[in-house]
mmCIF file of C-alpha atoms and ligand atoms in Angstrom:
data_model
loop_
_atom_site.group_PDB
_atom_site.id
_atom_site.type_symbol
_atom_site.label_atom_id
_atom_site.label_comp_id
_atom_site.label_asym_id
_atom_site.label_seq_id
_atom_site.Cartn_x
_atom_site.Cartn_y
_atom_site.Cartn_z
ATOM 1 C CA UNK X 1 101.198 51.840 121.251
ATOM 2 C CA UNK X 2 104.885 51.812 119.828
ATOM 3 C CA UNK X 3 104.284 55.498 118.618
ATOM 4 C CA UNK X 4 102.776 57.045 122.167
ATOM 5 C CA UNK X 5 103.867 54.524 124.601
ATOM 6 C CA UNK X 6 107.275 52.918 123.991
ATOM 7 C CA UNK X 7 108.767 55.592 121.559
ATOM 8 C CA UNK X 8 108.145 58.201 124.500
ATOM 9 C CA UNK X 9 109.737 56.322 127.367
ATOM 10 C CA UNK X 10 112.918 55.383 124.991
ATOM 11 C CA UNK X 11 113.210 59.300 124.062
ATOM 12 C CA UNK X 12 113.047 60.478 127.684
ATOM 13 C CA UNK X 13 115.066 57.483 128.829
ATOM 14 C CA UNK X 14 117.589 58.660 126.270
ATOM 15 C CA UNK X 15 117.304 62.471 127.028
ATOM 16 C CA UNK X 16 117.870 61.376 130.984
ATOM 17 C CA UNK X 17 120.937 59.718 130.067
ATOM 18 C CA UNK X 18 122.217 62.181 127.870
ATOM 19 C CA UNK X 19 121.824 65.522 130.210
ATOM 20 C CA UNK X 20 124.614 66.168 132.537
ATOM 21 C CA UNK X 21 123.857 65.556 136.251
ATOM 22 C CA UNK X 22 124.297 68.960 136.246
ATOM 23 C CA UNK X 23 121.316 70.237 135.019
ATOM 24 C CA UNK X 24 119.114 69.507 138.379
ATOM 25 C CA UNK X 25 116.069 71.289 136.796
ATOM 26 C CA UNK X 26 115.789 69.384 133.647
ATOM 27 C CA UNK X 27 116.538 65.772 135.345
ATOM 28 C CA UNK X 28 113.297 66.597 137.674
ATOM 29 C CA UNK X 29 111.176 67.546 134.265
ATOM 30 C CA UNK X 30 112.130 64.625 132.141
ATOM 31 C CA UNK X 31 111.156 62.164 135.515
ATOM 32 C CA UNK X 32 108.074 63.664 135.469
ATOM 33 C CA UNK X 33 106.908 63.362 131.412
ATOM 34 C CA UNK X 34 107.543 59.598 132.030
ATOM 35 C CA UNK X 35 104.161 59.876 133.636
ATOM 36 C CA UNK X 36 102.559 61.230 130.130
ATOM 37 C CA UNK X 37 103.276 57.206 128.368
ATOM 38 C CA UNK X 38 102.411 55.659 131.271
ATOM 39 C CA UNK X 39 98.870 57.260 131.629
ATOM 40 C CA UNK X 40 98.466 56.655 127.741
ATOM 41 C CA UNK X 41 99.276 53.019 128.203
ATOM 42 C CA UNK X 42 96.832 52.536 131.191
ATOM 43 C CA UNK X 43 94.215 54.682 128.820
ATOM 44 C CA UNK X 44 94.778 52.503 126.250
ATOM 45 C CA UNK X 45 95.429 48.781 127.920
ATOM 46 C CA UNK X 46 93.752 49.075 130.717
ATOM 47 C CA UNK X 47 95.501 48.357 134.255
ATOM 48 C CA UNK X 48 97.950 45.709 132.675
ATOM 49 C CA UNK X 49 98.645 48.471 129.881
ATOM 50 C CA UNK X 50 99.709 50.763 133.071
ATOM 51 C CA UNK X 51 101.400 48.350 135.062
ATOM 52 C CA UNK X 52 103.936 47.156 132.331
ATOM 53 C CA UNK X 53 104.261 50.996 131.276
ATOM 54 C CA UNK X 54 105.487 51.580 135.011
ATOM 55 C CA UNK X 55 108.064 48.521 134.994
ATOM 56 C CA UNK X 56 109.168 49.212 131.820
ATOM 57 C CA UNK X 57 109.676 52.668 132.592
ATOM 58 C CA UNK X 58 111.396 52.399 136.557
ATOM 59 C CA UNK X 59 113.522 49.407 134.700
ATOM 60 C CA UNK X 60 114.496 52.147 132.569
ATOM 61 C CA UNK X 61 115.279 54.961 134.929
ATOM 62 C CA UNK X 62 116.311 53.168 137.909
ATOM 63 C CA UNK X 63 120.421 52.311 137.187
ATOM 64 C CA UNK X 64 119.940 56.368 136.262
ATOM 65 C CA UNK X 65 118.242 57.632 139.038
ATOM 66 C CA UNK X 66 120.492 55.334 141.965
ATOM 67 C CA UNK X 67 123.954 56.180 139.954
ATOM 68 C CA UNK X 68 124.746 59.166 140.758
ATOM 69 C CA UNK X 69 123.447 60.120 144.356
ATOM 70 C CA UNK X 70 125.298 57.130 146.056
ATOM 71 C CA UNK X 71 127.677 59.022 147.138
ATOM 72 C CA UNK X 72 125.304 61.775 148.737
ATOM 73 C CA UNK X 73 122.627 59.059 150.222
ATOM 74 C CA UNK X 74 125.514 58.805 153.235
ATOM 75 C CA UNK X 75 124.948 62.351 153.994
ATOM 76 C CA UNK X 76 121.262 63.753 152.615
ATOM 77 C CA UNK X 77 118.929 60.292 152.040
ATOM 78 C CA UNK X 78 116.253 63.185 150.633
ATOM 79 C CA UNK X 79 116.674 62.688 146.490
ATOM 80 C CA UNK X 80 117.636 58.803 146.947
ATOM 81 C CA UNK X 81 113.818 58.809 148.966
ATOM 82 C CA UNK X 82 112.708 61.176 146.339
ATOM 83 C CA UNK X 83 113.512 58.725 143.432
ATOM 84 C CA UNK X 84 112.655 55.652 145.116
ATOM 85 C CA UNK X 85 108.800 57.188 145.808
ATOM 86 C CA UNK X 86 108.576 58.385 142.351
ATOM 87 C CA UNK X 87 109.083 54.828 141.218
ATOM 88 C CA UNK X 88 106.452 53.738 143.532
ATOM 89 C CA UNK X 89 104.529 56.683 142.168
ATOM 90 C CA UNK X 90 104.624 55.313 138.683
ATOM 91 C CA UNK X 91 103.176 52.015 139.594
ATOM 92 C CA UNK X 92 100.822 54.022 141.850
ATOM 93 C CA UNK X 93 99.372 55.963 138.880
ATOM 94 C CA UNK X 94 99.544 53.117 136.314
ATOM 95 C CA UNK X 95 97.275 51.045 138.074
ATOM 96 C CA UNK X 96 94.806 53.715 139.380
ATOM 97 C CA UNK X 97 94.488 55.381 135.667
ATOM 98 C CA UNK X 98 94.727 51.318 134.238
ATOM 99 C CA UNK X 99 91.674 50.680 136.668
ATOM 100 C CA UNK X 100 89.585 53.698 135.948
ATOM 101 C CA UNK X 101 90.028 53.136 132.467
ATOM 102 C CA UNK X 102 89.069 49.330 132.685
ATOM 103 C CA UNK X 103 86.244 50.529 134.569
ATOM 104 C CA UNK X 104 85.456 52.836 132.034
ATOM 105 C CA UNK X 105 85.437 50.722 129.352
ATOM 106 C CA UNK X 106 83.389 48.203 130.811
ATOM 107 C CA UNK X 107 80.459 50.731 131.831
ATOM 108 C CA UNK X 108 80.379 51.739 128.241
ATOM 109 C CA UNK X 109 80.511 47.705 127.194
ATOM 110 C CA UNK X 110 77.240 47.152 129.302
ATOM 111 C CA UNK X 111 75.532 50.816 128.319
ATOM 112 C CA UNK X 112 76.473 49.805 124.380
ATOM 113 C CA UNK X 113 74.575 45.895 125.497
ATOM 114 C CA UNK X 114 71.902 48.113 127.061
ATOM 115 C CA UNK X 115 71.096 50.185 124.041
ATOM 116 C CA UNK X 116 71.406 47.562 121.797
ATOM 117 C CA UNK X 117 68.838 45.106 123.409
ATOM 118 C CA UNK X 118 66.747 48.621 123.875
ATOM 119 C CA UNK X 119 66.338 48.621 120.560
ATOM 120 C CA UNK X 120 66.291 45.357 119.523
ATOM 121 C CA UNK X 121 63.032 45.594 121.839
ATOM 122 C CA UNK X 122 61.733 48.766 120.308
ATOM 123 C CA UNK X 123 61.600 46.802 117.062
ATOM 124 C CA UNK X 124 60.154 44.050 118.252
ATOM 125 C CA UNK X 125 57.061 45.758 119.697
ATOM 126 C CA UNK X 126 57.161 47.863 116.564
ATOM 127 C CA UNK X 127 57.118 44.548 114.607
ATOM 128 C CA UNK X 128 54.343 43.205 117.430
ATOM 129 C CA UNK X 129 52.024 46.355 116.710
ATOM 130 C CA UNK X 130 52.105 45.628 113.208
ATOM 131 C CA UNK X 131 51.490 42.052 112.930
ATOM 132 C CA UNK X 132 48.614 42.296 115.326
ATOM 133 C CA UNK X 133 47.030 44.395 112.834
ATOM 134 C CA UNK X 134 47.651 42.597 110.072
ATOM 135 C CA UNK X 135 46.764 39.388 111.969
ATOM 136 C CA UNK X 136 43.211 41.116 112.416
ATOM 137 C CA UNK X 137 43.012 41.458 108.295
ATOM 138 C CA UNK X 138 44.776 38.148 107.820
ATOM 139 C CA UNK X 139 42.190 36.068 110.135
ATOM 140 C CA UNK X 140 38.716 37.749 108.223
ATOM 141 C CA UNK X 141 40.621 36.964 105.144
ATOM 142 C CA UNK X 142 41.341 33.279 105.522
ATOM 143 C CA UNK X 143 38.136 32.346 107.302
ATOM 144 C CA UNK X 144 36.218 33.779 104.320
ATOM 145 C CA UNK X 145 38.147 31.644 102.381
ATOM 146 C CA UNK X 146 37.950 28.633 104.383
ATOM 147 C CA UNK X 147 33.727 28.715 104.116
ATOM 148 C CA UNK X 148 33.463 28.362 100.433
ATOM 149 C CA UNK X 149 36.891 26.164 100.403
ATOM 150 C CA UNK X 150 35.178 23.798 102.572
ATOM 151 C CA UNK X 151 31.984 23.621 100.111
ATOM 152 C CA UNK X 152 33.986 23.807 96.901
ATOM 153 C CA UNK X 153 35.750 20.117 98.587
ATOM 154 C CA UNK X 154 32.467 18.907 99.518
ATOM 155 C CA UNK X 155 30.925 18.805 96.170
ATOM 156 C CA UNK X 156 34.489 17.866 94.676
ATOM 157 C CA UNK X 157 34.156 14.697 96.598
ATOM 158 C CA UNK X 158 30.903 14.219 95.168
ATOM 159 C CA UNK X 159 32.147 15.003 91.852
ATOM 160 C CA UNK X 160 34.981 12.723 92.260
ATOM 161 C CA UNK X 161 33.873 9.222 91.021
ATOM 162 C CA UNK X 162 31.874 11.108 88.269
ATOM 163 C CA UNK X 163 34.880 12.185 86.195
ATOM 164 C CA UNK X 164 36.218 8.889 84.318
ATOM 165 C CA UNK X 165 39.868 8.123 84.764
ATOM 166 C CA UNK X 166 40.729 7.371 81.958
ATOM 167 C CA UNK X 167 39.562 10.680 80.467
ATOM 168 C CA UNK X 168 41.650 14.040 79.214
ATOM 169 C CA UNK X 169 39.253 16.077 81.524
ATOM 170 C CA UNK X 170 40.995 13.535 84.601
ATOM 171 C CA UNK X 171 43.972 15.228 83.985
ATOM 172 C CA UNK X 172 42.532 18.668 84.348
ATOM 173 C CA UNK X 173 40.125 17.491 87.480
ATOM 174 C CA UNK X 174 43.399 16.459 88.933
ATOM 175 C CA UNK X 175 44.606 19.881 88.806
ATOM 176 C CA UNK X 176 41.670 21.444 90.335
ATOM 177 C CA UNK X 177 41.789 19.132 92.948
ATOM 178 C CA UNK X 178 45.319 20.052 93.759
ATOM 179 C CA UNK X 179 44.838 23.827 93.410
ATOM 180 C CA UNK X 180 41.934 22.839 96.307
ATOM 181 C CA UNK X 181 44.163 21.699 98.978
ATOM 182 C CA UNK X 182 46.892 24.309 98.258
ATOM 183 C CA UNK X 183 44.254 26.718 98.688
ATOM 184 C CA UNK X 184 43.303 25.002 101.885
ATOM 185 C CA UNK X 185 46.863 25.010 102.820
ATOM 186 C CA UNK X 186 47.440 28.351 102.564
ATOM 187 C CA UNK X 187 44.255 29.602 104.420
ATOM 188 C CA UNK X 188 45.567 27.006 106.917
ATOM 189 C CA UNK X 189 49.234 29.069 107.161
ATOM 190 C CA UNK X 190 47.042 32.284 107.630
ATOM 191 C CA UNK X 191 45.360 31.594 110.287
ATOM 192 C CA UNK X 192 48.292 30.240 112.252
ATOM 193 C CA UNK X 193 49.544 33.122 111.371
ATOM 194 C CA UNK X 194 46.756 35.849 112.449
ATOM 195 C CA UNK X 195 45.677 32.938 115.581
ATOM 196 C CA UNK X 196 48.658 31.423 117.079
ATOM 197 C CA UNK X 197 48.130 29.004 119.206
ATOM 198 C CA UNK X 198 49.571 29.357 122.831
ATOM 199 C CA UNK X 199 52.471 27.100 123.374
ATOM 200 C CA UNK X 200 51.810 23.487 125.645
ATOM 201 C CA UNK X 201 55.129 23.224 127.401
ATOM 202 C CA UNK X 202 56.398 20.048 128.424
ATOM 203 C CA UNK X 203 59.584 19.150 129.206
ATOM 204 C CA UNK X 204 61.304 17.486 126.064
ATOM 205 C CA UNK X 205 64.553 16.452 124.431
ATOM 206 C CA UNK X 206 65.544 18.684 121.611
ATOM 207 C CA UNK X 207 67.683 16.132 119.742
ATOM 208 C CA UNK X 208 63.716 14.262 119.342
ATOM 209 C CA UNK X 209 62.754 17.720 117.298
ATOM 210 C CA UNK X 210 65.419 16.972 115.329
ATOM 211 C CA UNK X 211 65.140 13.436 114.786
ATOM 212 C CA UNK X 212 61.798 13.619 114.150
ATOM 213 C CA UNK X 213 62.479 16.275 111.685
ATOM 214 C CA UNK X 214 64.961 14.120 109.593
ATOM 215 C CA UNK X 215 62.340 11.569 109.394
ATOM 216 C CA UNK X 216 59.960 13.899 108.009
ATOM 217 C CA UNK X 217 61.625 15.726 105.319
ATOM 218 C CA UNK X 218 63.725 12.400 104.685
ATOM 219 C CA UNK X 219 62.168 11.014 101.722
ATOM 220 C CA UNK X 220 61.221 14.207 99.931
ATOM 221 C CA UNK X 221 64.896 14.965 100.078
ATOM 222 C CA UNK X 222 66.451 11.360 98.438
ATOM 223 C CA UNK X 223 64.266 12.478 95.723
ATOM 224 C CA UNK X 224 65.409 15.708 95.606
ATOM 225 C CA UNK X 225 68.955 14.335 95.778
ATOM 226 C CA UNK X 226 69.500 16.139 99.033
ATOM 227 C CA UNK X 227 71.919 14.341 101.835
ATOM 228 C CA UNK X 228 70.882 15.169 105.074
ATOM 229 C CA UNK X 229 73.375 14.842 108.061
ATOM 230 C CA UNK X 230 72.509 14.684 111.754
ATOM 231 C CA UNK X 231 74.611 15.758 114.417
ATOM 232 C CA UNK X 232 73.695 14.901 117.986
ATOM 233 C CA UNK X 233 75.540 15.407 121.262
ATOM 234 C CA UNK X 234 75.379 11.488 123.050
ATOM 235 C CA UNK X 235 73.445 13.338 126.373
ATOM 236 C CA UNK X 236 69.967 14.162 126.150
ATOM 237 C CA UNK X 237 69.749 18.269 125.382
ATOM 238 C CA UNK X 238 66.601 19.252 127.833
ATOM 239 C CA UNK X 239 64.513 21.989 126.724
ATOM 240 C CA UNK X 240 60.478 23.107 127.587
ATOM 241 C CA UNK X 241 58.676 23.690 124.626
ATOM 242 C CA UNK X 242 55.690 22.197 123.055
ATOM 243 C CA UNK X 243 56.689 19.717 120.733
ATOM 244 C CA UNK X 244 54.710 20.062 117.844
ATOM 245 C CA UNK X 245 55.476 24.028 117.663
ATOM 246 C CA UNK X 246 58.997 23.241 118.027
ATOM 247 C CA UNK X 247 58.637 20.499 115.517
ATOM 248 C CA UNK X 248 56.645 23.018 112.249
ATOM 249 C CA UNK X 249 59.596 25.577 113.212
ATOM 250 C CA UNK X 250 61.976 23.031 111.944
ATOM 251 C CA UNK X 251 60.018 22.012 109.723
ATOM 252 C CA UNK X 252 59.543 25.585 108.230
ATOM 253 C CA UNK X 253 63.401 25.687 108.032
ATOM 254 C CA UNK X 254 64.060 22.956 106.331
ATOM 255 C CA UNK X 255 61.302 23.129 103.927
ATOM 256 C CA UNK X 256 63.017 26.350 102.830
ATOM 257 C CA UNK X 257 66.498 24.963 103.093
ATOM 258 C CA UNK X 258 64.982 21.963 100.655
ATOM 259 C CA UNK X 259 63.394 25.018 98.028
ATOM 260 C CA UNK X 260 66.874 27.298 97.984
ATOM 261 C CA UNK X 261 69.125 24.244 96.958
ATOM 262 C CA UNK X 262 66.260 23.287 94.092
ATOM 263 C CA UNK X 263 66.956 20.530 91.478
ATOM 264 C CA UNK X 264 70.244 20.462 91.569
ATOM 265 C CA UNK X 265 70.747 18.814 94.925
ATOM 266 C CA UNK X 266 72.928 19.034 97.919
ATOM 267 C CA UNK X 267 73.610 18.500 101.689
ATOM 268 C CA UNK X 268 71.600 19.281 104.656
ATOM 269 C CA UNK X 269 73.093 19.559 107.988
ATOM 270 C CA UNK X 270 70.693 19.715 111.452
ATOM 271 C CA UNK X 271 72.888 19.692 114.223
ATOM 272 C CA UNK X 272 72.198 19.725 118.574
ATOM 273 C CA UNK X 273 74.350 21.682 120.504
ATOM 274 C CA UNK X 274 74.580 21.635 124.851
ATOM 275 C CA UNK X 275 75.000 25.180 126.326
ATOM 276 C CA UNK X 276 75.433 27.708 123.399
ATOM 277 C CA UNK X 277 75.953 31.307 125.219
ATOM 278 C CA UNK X 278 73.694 34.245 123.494
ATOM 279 C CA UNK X 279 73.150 37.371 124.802
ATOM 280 C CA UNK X 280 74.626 35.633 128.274
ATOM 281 C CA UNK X 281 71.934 33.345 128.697
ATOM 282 C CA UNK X 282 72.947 29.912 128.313
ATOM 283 C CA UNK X 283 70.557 28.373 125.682
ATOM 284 C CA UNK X 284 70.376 24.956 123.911
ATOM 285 C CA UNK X 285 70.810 25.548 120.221
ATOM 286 C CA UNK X 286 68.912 23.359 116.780
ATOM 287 C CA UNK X 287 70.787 24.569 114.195
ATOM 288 C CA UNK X 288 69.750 23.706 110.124
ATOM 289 C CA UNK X 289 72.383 24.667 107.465
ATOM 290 C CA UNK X 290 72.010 23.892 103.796
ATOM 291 C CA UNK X 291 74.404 24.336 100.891
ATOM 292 C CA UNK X 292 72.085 26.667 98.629
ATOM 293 C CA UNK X 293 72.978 29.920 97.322
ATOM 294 C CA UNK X 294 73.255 32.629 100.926
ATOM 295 C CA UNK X 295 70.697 35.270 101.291
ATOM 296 C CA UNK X 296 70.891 38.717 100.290
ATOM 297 C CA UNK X 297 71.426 41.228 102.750
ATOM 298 C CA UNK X 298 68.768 43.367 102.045
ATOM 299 C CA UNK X 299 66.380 40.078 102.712
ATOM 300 C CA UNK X 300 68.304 39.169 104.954
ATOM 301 C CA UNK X 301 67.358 42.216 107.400
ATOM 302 C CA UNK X 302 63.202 41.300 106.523
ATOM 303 C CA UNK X 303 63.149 37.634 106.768
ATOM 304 C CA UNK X 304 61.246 37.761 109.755
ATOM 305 C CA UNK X 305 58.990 39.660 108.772
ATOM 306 C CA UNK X 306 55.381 38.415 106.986
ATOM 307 C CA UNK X 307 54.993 38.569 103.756
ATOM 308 C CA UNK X 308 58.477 38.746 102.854
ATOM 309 C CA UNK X 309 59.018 35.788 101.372
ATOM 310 C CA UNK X 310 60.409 35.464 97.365
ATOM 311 C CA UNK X 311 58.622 32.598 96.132
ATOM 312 C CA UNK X 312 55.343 32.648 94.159
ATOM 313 C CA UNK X 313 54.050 29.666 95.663
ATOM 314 C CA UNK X 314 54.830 30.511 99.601
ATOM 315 C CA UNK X 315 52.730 32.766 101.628
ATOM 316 C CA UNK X 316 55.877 34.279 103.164
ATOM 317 C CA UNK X 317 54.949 33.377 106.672
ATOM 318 C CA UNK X 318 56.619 30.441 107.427
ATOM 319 C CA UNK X 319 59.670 32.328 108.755
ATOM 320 C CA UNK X 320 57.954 35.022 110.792
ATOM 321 C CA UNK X 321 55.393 31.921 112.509
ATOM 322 C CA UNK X 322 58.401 30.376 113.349
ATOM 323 C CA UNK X 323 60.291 33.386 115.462
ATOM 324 C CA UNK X 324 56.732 34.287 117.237
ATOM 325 C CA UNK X 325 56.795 30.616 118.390
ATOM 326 C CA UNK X 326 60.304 30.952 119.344
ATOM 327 C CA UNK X 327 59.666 34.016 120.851
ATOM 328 C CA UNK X 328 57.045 32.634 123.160
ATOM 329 C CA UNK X 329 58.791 29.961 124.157
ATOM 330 C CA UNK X 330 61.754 32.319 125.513
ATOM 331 C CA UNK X 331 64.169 31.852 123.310
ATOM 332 C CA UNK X 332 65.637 33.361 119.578
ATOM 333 C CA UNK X 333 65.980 32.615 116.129
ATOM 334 C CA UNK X 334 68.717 33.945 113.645
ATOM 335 C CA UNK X 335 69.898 33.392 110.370
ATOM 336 C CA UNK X 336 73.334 34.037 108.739
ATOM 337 C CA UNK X 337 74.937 33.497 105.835
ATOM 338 C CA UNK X 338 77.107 31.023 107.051
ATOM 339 C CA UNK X 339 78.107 27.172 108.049
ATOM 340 C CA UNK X 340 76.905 25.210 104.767
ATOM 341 C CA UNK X 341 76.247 28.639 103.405
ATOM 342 C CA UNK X 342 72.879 29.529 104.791
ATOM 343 C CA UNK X 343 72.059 28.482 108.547
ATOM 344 C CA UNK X 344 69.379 29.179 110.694
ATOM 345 C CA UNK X 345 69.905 28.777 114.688
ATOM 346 C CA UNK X 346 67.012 28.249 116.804
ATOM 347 C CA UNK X 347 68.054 28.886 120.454
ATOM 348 C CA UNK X 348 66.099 27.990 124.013
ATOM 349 C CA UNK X 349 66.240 28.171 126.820
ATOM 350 C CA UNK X 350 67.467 25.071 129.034
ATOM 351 C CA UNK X 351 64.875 22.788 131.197
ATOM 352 C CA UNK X 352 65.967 23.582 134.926
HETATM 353 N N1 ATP E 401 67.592 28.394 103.472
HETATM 354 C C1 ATP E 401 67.287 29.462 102.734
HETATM 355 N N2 ATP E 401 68.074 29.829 101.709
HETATM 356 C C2 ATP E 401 67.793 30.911 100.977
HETATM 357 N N3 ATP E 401 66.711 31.697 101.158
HETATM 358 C C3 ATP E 401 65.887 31.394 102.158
HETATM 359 C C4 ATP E 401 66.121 30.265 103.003
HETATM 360 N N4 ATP E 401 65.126 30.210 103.908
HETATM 361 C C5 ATP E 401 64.304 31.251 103.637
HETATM 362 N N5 ATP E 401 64.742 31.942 102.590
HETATM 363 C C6 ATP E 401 64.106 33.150 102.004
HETATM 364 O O1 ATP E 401 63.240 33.693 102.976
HETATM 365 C C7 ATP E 401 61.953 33.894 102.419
HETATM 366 C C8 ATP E 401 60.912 33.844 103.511
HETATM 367 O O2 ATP E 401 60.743 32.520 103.986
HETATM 368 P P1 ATP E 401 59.369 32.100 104.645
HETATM 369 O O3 ATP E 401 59.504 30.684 105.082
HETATM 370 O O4 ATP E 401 58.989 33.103 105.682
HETATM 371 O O5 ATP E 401 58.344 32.259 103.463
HETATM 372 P P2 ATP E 401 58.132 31.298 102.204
HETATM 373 O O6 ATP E 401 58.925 30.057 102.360
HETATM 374 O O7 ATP E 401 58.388 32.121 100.997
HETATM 375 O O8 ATP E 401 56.565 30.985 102.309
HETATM 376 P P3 ATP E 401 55.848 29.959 103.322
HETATM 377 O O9 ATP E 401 56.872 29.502 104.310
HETATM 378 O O10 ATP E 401 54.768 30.767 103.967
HETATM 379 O O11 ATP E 401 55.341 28.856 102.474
HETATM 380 C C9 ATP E 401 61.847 32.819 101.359
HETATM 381 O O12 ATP E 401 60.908 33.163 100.382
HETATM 382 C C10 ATP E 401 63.267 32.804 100.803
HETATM 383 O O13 ATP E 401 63.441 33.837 99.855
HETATM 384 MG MG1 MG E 402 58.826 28.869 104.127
#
């Protein structure tokens, strides 16, 4: 701005002072390249840009342009009218080139929004196509799992009582009867995965989801060595959502948070917030941040999707079950590195 807004107007201000009255011609050129700065400052700033252009430059060339023709404006008003409209013709194209510029820029604001959800929707039906697919796979998978699961726990049960505790082969029964339910667990994951369940909305308070959250994950993190803090706004936070959906989404979260900060233990924080603006809408936000080490950016861009995950003993879904449940209730999910380190912001949309 200094270079080819206020440097200009000093330099013709300075040239108009300097010339001899004399030289007619070159006083009515250097009047009229003030208009050059003055469009470049309403380009550039907008209509205040153009405005403050045109002050600065009639404060400039006013004592110049009334000092000399005082003694003429008793016998020709003409160049004493001439100046005067050329002032008002400064303002007058400072704040038509300021508007069309604001206007300009705004157009290109809401086009850039435009393209931007375009293809943020692109993806997502992109990302829909896929998953329906793999859902299709997914589902025969886990129910032909699930058949012999269900017979392999049968006869375990049976088994049970059979196998003496006080016996080395407990120890390895024990293991096989853990390796059972984890099985069952995960076929369990797939199938809410490949089947989701349409949402039961109800109208509900989202600082319960987070309560209740905090008293589930509670005493696996004191063992962990894991502080968790809750933040909660004093009013109630009204959302619609079904609350057990809402409550495996934060659930999914925080089991994650729990895994990144590992052994070494750390701090939790879920937090309720009224009236957080995204994308325009407002939304009421659950946020979960945790203290582990942040995400890498190239997961960072995939952690949505299924089978993305980094550990050997997740499925990788928990993530991408939790957006489609967002999703269908209306509202987002996003993670950033950021907060405690890593946080994850699940926004909805307010109860009317
Ligand atoms: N708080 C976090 N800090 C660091 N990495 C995270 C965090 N949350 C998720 N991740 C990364 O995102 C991956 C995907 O998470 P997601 O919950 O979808 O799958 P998972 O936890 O591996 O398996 P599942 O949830 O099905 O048991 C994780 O494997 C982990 O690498
Ligand atoms: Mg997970």
């Amino acid at each position: 701005m200094l270079l080819w807004v206020w440097l200009p107007i000093a330099v013709i201000t300075l040239l108009h002072y300097g010339t001899g009255s004399e030289h007619v011609w070159a006083h009515n050129v250097l009047r009229r390249v003030y208009y050059l700065p003055i469009v470049v400052a309403a380009y550039q700033l907008g209509l205040r840009g153009g405005l403050v252009a045109a002050a600065l430059v009639s404060v400039s060339y006013l004592p110049h342009a009334f000092a000399h023709i005082e003694h003429l404006a008793h016998t020709d008003p003409a160049p004493a009218l001439e100046k005067a409209l050329e002032l008002v013709l400064y303002h007058l194209v400072g704040a038509v080139a300021g508007h069309l510029a604001d206007r300009e820029r705004r157009r290109r604001l809401e086009l850039g929004r435009a393209l931007g959800e375009r293809l943020r929707l692109q993806q997502q039906l992109v990302r829909a196509g896929r998953l329906s697919a793999l859902g299709e796979v997914v589902a025969g998978i886990a129910h032909e799992i699930r058949n012999p699961l269900h017979a392999l726990r049968g006869t375990a049960e049976i088994v049970d009582p059979l196998v003496p505790r006080d016996r080395l082969e407990r120890r390895m029964w024990e293991i096989h009867l853990s390796e059972l339910e984890r099985l069952d667990r995960t076929a369990d994951r797939f199938l809410s995965f490949a089947r989701p369940t349409p949402p039961r909305m109800t109208e509900l308070d989202l600082r319960e989801v987070a309560e209740r959250l905090v008293a589930l994950v509670g005493a696996d993190a004191r063992k962990k060595g894991v502080d968790i803090e809750l933040e909660l706004p004093p009013a109630a936070v009204g959302v619609r959502g079904d609350r057990d959906q809402l409550a495996q989404v934060a659930l999914n979260i925080a089991v994650n948070a729990l895994r990144a900060i590992g052994e070494r233990g750390g701090h939790i924080r879920v937090s309720v917030r009224h009236d957080a603006l995204f994308r325009g809408a407002p939304m009421h936000a659950l946020r979960i941040e945790n203290d582990g080490p942040r995400i890498a950016p190239e997961l960072l861009d995939h952690l949505f999707d299924p089978f993305h995950g980094t550990h050997a003993d997740g499925a990788g879904l928990g993530l991408s079950i939790s957006e489609r449940i967002v999703e269908q209730h209306g509202g987002f999910i996003e993670a950033a590195n950021e907060g405690l380190g890593v946080s994850f912001t699940v926004l909805l949309p307010r109860a009317t």
